[in-house]
C-alpha positions as a printed NumPy array, in Angstrom:
array([[-105.534,   81.662, -222.455],
       [-108.423,   79.291, -222.093],
       [-105.885,   76.749, -220.804],
       [-104.371,   78.882, -218.456],
       [-107.835,   79.051, -216.793],
       [-108.945,   75.891, -216.673],
       [-106.127,   74.605, -215.106],
       [-106.401,   77.937, -212.652],
       [-109.804,   76.473, -211.692],
       [-109.099,   72.943, -211.517],
       [-106.396,   74.068, -209.078],
       [-108.984,   75.993, -207.132],
       [-111.389,   72.939, -206.79 ],
       [-108.652,   70.704, -205.386],
       [-107.763,   73.059, -202.601],
       [-111.772,   73.777, -202.098],
       [-112.095,   69.9  , -202.094],
       [-109.016,   69.776, -199.201],
       [-110.139,   72.419, -197.853],
       [-113.878,   70.488, -197.685],
       [-112.697,   67.59 , -196.468],
       [-110.677,   69.404, -193.471],
       [-113.991,   70.314, -192.388],
       [-115.424,   67.197, -192.62 ],
       [-113.457,   65.823, -190.624],
       [-113.076,   68.188, -187.985],
       [-116.299,   68.454, -187.182],
       [-116.717,   64.612, -187.116],
       [-113.895,   64.974, -184.699],
       [-115.48 ,   67.356, -182.827],
       [-118.757,   65.601, -182.359],
       [-116.892,   62.701, -181.523],
       [-115.451,   64.525, -178.238],
       [-118.223,   66.129, -177.418],
       [-120.265,   62.901, -176.979],
       [-117.113,   61.702, -175.227],
       [-116.952,   64.603, -172.652],
       [-120.941,   63.854, -172.523],
       [-120.414,   60.482, -171.449],
       [-122.179,   59.769, -175.106],
       [-125.332,   61.544, -173.916],
       [-126.882,   62.181, -177.354],
       [-129.593,   63.485, -176.524],
       [-127.859,   66.07 , -173.627],
       [-125.089,   67.437, -176.622],
       [-128.249,   67.483, -178.994],
       [-130.078,   70.205, -176.735],
       [-127.563,   71.95 , -176.648],
       [-126.056,   71.933, -180.002],
       [-129.488,   71.883, -181.508],
       [-127.864,   70.102, -183.461],
       [-129.917,   66.477, -184.119],
       [-128.937,   63.569, -181.775],
       [-129.105,   61.289, -184.834],
       [-126.911,   63.783, -187.117],
       [-124.684,   64.237, -184.355],
       [-123.953,   60.563, -183.523],
       [-123.672,   59.425, -187.453],
       [-120.911,   62.335, -187.423],
       [-118.759,   60.484, -184.19 ],
       [-119.27 ,   57.306, -185.751],
       [-115.778,   57.322, -187.505],
       [-114.322,   58.862, -185.307],
       [-112.452,   55.585, -183.302],
       [-112.417,   56.083, -179.569],
       [-108.844,   56.168, -179.607],
       [-108.334,   59.493, -182.075],
       [-111.331,   61.03 , -179.113],
       [-109.094,   60.608, -176.613],
       [-105.873,   62.095, -177.861],
       [-108.178,   65.128, -178.687],
       [-109.12 ,   65.169, -175.492],
       [-105.563,   64.909, -173.944],
       [-104.312,   67.353, -175.96 ],
       [-107.074,   70.45 , -175.281],
       [-106.403,   69.165, -171.426],
       [-102.561,   70.048, -171.818],
       [-103.584,   73.045, -173.412],
       [-106.077,   74.147, -170.943],
       [-102.992,   73.396, -168.2  ],
       [-100.799,   75.174, -170.044],
       [ -99.599,   78.481, -168.346],
       [-100.516,   81.217, -170.849],
       [ -97.544,   83.723, -172.341],
       [ -98.153,   87.503, -170.307],
       [ -96.818,   90.563, -172.286],
       [ -95.202,   93.025, -169.774],
       [ -97.243,   95.728, -170.088],
       [ -95.076,   99.041, -170.261],
       [ -97.159,  102.018, -168.095],
       [ -98.508,  104.749, -169.934],
       [ -97.423,  108.388, -169.465],
       [-100.208,  110.149, -170.018],
       [-102.599,  107.617, -167.793],
       [-100.077,  108.654, -164.59 ],
       [-100.168,  112.481, -165.596],
       [-103.633,  112.217, -165.259],
       [-104.461,  110.272, -162.34 ],
       [-106.446,  112.975, -159.642],
       [-105.23 ,  114.211, -156.503],
       [-106.486,  112.407, -153.824],
       [-105.459,  114.529, -151.293],
       [-108.892,  116.867, -150.926],
       [-107.487,  119.245, -152.358],
       [-109.255,  120.792, -155.642],
       [-106.934,  119.925, -159.002],
       [-105.409,  123.681, -161.136],
       [-107.144,  124.079, -164.163],
       [-104.412,  124.612, -167.077],
       [-105.08 ,  126.917, -169.877],
       [-104.604,  126.54 , -173.549],
       [-101.057,  128.355, -172.939],
       [-100.802,  126.474, -170.488],
       [-101.036,  128.609, -167.806],
       [-103.096,  127.97 , -164.515],
       [-105.997,  129.193, -163.661],
       [-107.949,  129.154, -160.52 ],
       [-110.877,  126.664, -160.117],
       [-114.174,  128.744, -159.412]])
């Protein structure tokens, strides 16, 4: 039982380490991309994001310019794609509840389904 628990804990630790590494890579790439988009103006990006400029530069340094450019091109192509739109069916309640525009008062319907005159 203890060995199974140890194995499970080890597997969880390995998964967590992989997830952390992926998150670190994503953060480094994001820093490189944002710096590239703002012409490597670390001071401006630092002010916009509230992150020290030195930290941004340190994070972005391991990312190649080619990788940053590749990410930017991917983002641009995603932004240019038309979004998939779903057709919506008109709601029956909404079409029945539309008030009349004729200027005549709408009749009041009682709870039993009969009409009562509006006062």
